[in-house]
PDB file of C-alpha atoms in Angstrom:
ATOM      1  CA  UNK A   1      -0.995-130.362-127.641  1.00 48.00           C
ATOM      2  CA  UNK A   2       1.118-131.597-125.055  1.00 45.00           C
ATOM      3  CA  UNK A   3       5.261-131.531-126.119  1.00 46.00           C
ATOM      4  CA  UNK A   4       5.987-135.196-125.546  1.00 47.00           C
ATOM      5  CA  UNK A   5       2.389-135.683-127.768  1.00 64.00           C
ATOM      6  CA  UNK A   6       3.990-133.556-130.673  1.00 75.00           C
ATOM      7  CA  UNK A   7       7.049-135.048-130.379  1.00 81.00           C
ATOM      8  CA  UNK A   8       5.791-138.675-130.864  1.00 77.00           C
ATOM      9  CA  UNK A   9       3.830-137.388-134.019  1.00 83.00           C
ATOM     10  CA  UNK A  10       6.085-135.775-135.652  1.00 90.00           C
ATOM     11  CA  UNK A  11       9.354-137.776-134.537  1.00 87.00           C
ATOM     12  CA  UNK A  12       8.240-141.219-134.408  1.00 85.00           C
ATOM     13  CA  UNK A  13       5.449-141.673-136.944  1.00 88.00           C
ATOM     14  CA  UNK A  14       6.570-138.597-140.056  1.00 91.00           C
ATOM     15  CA  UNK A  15      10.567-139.085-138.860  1.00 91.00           C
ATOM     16  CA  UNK A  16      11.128-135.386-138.867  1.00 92.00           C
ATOM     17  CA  UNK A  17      14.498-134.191-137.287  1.00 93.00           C
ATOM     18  CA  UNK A  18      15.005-132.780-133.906  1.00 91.00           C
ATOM     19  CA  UNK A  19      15.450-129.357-135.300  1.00 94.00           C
ATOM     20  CA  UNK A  20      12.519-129.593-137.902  1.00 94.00           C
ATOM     21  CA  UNK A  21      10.559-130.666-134.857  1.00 93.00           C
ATOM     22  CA  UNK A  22      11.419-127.480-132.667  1.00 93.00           C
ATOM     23  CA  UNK A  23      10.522-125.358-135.816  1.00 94.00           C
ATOM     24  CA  UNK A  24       7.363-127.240-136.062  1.00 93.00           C
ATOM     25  CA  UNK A  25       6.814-126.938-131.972  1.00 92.00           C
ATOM     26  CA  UNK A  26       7.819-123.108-132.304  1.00 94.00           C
ATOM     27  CA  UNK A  27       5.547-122.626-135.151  1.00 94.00           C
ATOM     28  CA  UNK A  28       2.507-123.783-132.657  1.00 93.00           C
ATOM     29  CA  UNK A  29       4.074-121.498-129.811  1.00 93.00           C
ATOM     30  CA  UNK A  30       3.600-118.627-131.870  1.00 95.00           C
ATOM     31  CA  UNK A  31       0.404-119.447-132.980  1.00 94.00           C
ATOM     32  CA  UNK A  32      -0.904-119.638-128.915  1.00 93.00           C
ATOM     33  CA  UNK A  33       1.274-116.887-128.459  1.00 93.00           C
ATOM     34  CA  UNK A  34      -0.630-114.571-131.112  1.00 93.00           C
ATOM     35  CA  UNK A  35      -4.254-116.248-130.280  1.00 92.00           C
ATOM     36  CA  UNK A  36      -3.366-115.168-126.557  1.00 89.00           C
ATOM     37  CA  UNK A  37      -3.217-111.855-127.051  1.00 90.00           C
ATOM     38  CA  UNK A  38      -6.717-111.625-128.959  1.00 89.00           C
ATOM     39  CA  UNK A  39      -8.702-111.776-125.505  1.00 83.00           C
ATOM     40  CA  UNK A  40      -7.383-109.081-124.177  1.00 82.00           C
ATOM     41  CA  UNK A  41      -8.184-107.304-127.416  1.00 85.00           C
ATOM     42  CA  UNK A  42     -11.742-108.100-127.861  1.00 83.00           C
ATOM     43  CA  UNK A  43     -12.485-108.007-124.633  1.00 80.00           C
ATOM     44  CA  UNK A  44     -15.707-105.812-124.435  1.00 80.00           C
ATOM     45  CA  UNK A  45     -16.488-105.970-127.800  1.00 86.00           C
ATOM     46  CA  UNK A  46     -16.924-109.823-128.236  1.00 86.00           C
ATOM     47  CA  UNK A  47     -18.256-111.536-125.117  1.00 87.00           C
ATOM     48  CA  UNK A  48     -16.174-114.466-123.896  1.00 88.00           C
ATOM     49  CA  UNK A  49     -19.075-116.799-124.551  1.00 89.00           C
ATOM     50  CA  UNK A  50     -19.029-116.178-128.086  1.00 90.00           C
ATOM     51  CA  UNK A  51     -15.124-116.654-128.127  1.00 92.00           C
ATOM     52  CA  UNK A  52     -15.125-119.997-125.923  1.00 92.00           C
ATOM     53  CA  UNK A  53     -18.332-121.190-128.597  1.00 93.00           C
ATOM     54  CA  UNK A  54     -15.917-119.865-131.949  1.00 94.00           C
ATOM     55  CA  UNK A  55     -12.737-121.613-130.416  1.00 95.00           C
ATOM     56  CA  UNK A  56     -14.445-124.934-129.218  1.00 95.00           C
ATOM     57  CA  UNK A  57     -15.429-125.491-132.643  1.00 97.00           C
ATOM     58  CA  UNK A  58     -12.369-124.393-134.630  1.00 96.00           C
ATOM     59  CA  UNK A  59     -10.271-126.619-132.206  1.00 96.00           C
ATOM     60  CA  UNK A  60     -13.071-129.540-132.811  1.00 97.00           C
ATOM     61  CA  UNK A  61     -12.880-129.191-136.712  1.00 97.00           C
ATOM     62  CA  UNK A  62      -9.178-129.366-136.623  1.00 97.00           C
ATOM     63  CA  UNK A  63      -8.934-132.266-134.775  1.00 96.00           C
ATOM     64  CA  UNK A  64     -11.808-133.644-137.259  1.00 98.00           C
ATOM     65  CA  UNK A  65      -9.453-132.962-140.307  1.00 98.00           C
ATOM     66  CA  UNK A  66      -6.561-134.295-137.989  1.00 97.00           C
ATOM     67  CA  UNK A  67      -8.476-137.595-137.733  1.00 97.00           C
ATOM     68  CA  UNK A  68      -9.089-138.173-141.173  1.00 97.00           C
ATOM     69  CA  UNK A  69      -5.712-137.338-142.091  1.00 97.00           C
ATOM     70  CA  UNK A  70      -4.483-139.921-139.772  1.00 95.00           C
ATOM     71  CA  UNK A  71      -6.522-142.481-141.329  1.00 95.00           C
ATOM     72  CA  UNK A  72      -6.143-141.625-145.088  1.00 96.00           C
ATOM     73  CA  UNK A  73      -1.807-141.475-144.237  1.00 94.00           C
ATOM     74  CA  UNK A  74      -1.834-137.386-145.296  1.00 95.00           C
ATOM     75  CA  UNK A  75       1.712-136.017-145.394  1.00 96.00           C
ATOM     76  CA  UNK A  76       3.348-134.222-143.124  1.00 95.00           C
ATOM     77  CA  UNK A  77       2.247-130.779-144.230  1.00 96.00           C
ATOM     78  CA  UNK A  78      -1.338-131.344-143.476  1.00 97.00           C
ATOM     79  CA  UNK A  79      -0.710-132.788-140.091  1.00 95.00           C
ATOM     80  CA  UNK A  80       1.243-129.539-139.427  1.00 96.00           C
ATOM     81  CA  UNK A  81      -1.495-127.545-140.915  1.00 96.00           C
ATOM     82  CA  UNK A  82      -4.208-129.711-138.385  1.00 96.00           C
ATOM     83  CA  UNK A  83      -2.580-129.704-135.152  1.00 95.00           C
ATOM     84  CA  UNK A  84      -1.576-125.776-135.704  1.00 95.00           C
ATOM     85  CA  UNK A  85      -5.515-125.392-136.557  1.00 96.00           C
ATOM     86  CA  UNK A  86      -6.308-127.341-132.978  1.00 95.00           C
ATOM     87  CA  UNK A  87      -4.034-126.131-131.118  1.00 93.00           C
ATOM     88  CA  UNK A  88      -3.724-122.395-131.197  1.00 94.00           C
ATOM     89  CA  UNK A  89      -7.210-121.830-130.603  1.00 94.00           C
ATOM     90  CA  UNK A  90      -6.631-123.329-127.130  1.00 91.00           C
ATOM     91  CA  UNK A  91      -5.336-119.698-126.015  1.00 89.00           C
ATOM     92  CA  UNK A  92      -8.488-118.049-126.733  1.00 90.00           C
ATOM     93  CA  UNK A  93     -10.514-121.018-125.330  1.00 89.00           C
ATOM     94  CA  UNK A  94      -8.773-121.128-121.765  1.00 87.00           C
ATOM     95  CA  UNK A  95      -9.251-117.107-121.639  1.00 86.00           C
ATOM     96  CA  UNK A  96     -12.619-117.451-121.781  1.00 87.00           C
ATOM     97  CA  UNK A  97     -13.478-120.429-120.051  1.00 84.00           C
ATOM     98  CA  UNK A  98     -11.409-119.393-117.354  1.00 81.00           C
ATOM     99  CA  UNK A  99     -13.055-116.051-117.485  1.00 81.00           C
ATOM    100  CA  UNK A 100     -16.444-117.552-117.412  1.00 81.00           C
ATOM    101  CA  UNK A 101     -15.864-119.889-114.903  1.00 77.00           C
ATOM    102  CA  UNK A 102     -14.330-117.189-112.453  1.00 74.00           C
ATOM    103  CA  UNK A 103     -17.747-114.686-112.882  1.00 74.00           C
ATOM    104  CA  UNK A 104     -19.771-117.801-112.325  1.00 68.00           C
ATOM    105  CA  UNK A 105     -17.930-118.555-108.805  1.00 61.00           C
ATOM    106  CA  UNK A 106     -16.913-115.293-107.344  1.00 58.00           C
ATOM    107  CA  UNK A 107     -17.323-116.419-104.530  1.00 55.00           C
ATOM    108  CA  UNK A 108     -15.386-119.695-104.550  1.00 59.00           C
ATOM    109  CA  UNK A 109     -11.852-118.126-103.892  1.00 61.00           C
ATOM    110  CA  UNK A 110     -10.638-122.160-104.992  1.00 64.00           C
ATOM    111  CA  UNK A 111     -12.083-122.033-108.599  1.00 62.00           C
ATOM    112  CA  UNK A 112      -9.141-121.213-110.412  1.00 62.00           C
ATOM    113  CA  UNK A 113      -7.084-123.365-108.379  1.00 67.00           C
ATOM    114  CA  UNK A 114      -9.304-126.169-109.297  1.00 68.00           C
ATOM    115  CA  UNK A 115      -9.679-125.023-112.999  1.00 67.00           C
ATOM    116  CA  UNK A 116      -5.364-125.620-113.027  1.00 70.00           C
ATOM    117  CA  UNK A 117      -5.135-128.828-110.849  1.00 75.00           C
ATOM    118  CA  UNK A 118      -7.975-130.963-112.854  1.00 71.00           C
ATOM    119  CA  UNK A 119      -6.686-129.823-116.371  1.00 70.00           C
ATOM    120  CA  UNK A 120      -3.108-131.416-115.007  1.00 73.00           C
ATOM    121  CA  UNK A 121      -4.719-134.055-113.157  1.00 76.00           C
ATOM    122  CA  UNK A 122      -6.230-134.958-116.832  1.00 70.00           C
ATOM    123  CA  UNK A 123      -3.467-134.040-119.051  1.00 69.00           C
ATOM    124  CA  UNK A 124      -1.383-136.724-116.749  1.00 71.00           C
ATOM    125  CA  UNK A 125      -4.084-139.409-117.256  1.00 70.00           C
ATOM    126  CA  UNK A 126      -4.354-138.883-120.585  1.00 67.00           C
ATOM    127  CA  UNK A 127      -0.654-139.123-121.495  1.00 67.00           C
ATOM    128  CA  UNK A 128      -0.399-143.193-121.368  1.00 66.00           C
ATOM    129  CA  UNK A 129      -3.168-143.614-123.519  1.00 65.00           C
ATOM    130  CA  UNK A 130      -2.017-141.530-126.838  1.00 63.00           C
ATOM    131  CA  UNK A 131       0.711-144.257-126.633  1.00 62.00           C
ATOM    132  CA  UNK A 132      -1.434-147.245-125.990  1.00 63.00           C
ATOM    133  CA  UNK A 133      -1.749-148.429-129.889  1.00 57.00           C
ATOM    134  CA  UNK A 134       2.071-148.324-130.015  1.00 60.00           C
ATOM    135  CA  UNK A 135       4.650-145.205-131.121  1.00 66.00           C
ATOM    136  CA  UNK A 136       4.020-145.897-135.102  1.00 73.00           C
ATOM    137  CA  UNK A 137       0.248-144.790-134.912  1.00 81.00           C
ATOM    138  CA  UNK A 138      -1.832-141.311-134.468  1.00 86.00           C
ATOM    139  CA  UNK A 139      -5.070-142.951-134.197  1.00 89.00           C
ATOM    140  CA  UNK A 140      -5.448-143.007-130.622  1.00 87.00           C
ATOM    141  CA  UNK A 141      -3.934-139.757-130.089  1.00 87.00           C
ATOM    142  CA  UNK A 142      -6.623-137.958-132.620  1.00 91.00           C
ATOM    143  CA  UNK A 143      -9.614-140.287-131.037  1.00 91.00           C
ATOM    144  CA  UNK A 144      -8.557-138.498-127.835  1.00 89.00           C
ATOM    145  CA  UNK A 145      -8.620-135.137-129.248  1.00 91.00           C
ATOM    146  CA  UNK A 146     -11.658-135.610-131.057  1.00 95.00           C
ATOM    147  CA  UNK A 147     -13.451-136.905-128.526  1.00 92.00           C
ATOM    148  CA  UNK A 148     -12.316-134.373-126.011  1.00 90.00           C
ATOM    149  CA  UNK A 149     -13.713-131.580-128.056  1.00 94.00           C
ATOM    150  CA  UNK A 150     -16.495-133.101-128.437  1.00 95.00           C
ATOM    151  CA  UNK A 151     -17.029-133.717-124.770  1.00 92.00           C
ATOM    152  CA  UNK A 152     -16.502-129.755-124.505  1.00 90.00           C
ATOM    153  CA  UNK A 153     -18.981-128.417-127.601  1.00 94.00           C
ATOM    154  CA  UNK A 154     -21.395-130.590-125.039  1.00 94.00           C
ATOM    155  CA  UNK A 155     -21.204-129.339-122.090  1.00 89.00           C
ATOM    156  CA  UNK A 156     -20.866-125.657-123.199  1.00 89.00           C
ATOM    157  CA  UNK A 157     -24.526-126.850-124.963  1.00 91.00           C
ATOM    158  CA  UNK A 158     -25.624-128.397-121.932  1.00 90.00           C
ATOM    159  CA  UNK A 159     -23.777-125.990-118.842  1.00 83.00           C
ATOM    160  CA  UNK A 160     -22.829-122.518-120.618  1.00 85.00           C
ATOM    161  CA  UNK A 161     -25.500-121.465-123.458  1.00 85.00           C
ATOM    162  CA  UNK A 162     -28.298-121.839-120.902  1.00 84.00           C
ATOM    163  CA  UNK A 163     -26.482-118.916-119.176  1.00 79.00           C
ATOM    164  CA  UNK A 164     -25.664-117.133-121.920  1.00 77.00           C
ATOM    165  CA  UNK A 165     -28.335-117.557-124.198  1.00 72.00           C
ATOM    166  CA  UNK A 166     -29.039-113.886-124.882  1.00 72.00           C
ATOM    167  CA  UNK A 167     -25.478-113.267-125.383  1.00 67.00           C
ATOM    168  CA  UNK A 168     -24.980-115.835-128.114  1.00 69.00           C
ATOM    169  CA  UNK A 169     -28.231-114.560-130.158  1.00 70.00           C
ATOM    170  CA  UNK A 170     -27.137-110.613-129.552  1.00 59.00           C
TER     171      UNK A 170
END
């Protein structure tokens, strides 16, 4: 979740303060903080496909919860309890997508350069449009996230598990 996202949730539509924000925001750093170090600790014990699959779809049924909060006005608590349950799982799912993506193209020296520049390129696109329904509404902002995710869980179906179809069933 992208800062100036959070802070339009949390600020602007449940009117927290600027400090109960930055507890909020630190609560979420933590969270990637501690999923970011789990990579490195089940590294050849769980194979990365099985950790992008696992955070793909704990990041996708977060934002689904986040959605339906959004529409059925939940308090602030569960939207906390949501975006931490999207969110943190985003360290474990750039490890191994990353990862996968770099033993895929060994020998494009540019992939991870690419891999960085296109996830800014679309974070910076995708900015204006959380705000497009005005600053008093999530709706578009969880539409986005939802459908993101969803966009992912298909093409790791369509351009990953053919790959790595022995690893997921083993």
């Amino acid at each position: 979740l992208h800062c100036q996202d959070s802070s339009f949730l949390f600020q602007n539509i449940y009117g927290v303060s600027a400090q109960v924000y930055s507890y909020i925001f630190g609560a979420v750093g933590l969270g990637l903080m501690v999923m970011g170090m789990l990579p490195a600790r089940l590294a050849g014990t769980i194979r990365e496909v099985v950790i992008l699959r696992f955070s793909l779809f704990a990041s996708l049924g977060g934002a689904l919860f986040f959605l339906a909060g959004v529409f059925l006005d939940s308090p602030l608590w569960y939207a906390v309890v949501t975006i931490f349950a999207t969110v943190t799982p985003l360290s474990l799912m750039s490890a191994a997508s990353v990862s996968l993506a770099l033993s895929a193209a060994v020998k494009m020296r540019e992939a991870d350069q690419l891999i960085g520049f296109f996830s800014m390129v679309l974070g910076g696109v995708m900015m204006p449009v959380v705000g497009v329904a005005g600053d008093h509404t999530a709706v578009p902002m969880a539409v986005i996230m939802v459908s993101g995710y969803v966009f992912s869980v298909l093409c790791f179906y369509k351009m990953i598990v053919p790959r790595h179809l022995k690893e997921l069933r083993g």
